[in-house]
CSV table of C-alpha atoms in Angstrom, one decimal:
chain,number,residue,atom,x,y,z
A,1,UNK,CA,189.5,120.4,74.8
A,2,UNK,CA,193.0,120.8,73.3
A,3,UNK,CA,196.0,121.8,75.4
A,4,UNK,CA,199.5,122.8,74.4
A,5,UNK,CA,200.8,119.5,76.0
A,6,UNK,CA,198.4,117.6,73.6
A,7,UNK,CA,199.4,119.6,70.6
A,8,UNK,CA,203.1,119.3,71.3
A,9,UNK,CA,202.8,115.7,72.6
A,10,UNK,CA,205.2,116.6,75.4
A,11,UNK,CA,204.1,116.3,79.0
A,12,UNK,CA,206.2,118.3,81.4
A,13,UNK,CA,206.8,116.8,84.8
A,14,UNK,CA,205.1,118.4,87.8
A,15,UNK,CA,207.5,121.2,89.0
A,16,UNK,CA,209.1,120.6,92.4
A,17,UNK,CA,208.2,122.6,95.5
A,18,UNK,CA,211.3,124.8,94.9
A,19,UNK,CA,210.1,125.8,91.4
A,20,UNK,CA,209.5,129.5,90.8
A,21,UNK,CA,206.0,130.9,90.4
A,22,UNK,CA,206.6,131.3,86.7
A,23,UNK,CA,207.7,127.7,86.1
A,24,UNK,CA,204.7,126.5,88.0
A,25,UNK,CA,202.3,128.8,86.1
A,26,UNK,CA,203.7,127.8,82.7
A,27,UNK,CA,203.4,124.2,83.5
A,28,UNK,CA,199.8,124.7,84.5
A,29,UNK,CA,199.1,126.7,81.4
A,30,UNK,CA,200.4,123.9,79.2
A,31,UNK,CA,197.6,121.8,80.6
A,32,UNK,CA,194.9,124.4,80.3
A,33,UNK,CA,192.4,124.1,77.4
A,34,UNK,CA,193.4,126.7,74.8
A,35,UNK,CA,189.8,127.8,74.5
A,36,UNK,CA,190.0,129.0,78.1
A,37,UNK,CA,193.1,131.1,77.8
A,38,UNK,CA,192.9,134.7,79.0
A,39,UNK,CA,194.9,137.7,77.8
A,40,UNK,CA,197.1,137.2,80.8
A,41,UNK,CA,197.7,133.6,80.0
A,42,UNK,CA,198.7,134.5,76.4
A,43,UNK,CA,201.0,137.2,77.7
A,44,UNK,CA,202.8,134.8,80.1
A,45,UNK,CA,203.2,132.0,77.6
A,46,UNK,CA,204.3,134.1,74.6
A,47,UNK,CA,206.6,136.0,76.9
A,48,UNK,CA,208.3,132.7,77.6
A,49,UNK,CA,208.0,131.6,74.0
A,50,UNK,CA,206.0,128.5,75.0
A,51,UNK,CA,203.4,127.2,72.7
A,52,UNK,CA,203.9,129.9,70.2
A,53,UNK,CA,202.5,128.1,67.1
A,54,UNK,CA,199.2,127.5,69.0
A,55,UNK,CA,199.0,130.8,70.9
A,56,UNK,CA,200.3,133.4,68.5
A,57,UNK,CA,197.2,133.2,66.2
A,58,UNK,CA,194.9,133.6,69.2
A,59,UNK,CA,196.9,136.5,70.5
A,60,UNK,CA,196.8,138.2,67.1
A,61,UNK,CA,193.1,137.9,67.0
A,62,UNK,CA,192.8,139.5,70.4
A,63,UNK,CA,195.2,142.3,69.3
A,64,UNK,CA,193.3,143.0,66.1
A,65,UNK,CA,190.2,143.6,68.2
A,66,UNK,CA,192.1,145.7,70.8
A,67,UNK,CA,195.8,146.3,70.3
A,68,UNK,CA,196.2,147.5,73.9
A,69,UNK,CA,194.7,144.4,75.4
A,70,UNK,CA,195.9,144.2,78.9
A,71,UNK,CA,197.0,141.2,81.0
A,72,UNK,CA,198.1,141.8,84.6
A,73,UNK,CA,200.5,144.7,84.1
A,74,UNK,CA,199.6,147.5,81.7
A,75,UNK,CA,197.7,148.3,78.5
A,76,UNK,CA,199.6,146.8,75.7
A,77,UNK,CA,201.4,144.2,77.7
A,78,UNK,CA,200.3,141.3,75.4
A,79,UNK,CA,201.3,143.4,72.4
A,80,UNK,CA,204.7,144.0,73.9
A,81,UNK,CA,205.3,140.3,74.3
A,82,UNK,CA,204.0,139.5,70.8
A,83,UNK,CA,206.3,142.1,69.2
A,84,UNK,CA,209.3,140.5,71.0
A,85,UNK,CA,208.8,137.2,69.3
A,86,UNK,CA,211.4,136.3,66.7
A,87,UNK,CA,210.6,136.6,63.0
A,88,UNK,CA,210.7,132.8,62.9
A,89,UNK,CA,207.4,132.8,64.8
A,90,UNK,CA,205.5,134.5,61.9
A,91,UNK,CA,205.9,132.5,58.6
A,92,UNK,CA,202.5,130.8,58.7
A,93,UNK,CA,200.9,134.1,59.8
A,94,UNK,CA,201.9,136.5,57.1
A,95,UNK,CA,198.4,137.8,56.4
A,96,UNK,CA,197.7,138.2,60.1
A,97,UNK,CA,200.9,140.1,60.6
A,98,UNK,CA,200.0,142.5,57.8
A,99,UNK,CA,196.6,143.0,59.4
A,100,UNK,CA,198.2,143.7,62.7
A,101,UNK,CA,200.7,146.1,61.1
A,102,UNK,CA,197.8,148.0,59.7
A,103,UNK,CA,196.2,148.3,63.1
A,104,UNK,CA,199.5,149.3,64.7
A,105,UNK,CA,200.2,151.9,62.1
A,106,UNK,CA,196.8,153.5,62.9
A,107,UNK,CA,197.5,153.2,66.6
A,108,UNK,CA,200.9,155.1,66.5
A,109,UNK,CA,199.3,157.8,64.4
A,110,UNK,CA,196.7,158.5,67.1
A,111,UNK,CA,197.0,160.3,70.5
A,112,UNK,CA,198.8,159.7,72.8
A,113,UNK,CA,201.3,157.9,70.7
A,114,UNK,CA,201.4,160.6,68.0
A,115,UNK,CA,202.6,163.3,70.5
A,116,UNK,CA,206.1,164.3,69.5
A,117,UNK,CA,206.8,165.6,73.0
A,118,UNK,CA,206.6,162.3,74.8
A,119,UNK,CA,209.4,161.9,77.3
A,120,UNK,CA,211.9,159.2,76.6
A,121,UNK,CA,210.8,157.0,79.5
A,122,UNK,CA,207.1,157.6,79.1
A,123,UNK,CA,205.3,154.2,78.8
A,124,UNK,CA,203.4,155.5,75.7
A,125,UNK,CA,206.7,156.5,74.1
A,126,UNK,CA,208.4,153.2,74.9
A,127,UNK,CA,205.4,151.3,73.4
A,128,UNK,CA,205.3,153.6,70.4
A,129,UNK,CA,209.0,153.0,69.8
A,130,UNK,CA,208.6,149.2,70.1
A,131,UNK,CA,205.7,149.3,67.6
A,132,UNK,CA,207.8,151.3,65.2
A,133,UNK,CA,210.6,148.8,65.5
A,134,UNK,CA,208.2,145.9,64.9
A,135,UNK,CA,206.7,147.6,61.8
A,136,UNK,CA,210.3,148.1,60.5
A,137,UNK,CA,211.1,144.4,60.7
């Protein structure tokens, strides 16, 4: 089974005992078979911009089936990290980005995202605003 380390031909050294949880987890995930990645695994790695060419297509497929797919934090946490990726992550995924944009356009037009009275710090409002920015890029 293929891993990010195999695809990138770059083996990271074992993190030291003083490494943060995130460093240890990312190192582990680079060695995990891609076929075994969970939504949380995708969220973590894409949030750190690690393995993006291998993981972004997988994440988009997850989001097309359920745009509010949830890792460990909140509905839409994977989407939030995907939308934060730079435009340079998308050139080979133009068709997939268009498909995702269609799904997200439908999402922001539906409740609760379509509610004009959402408070500024409401999580639904924050996610809606992030989606609108992503669609405008």
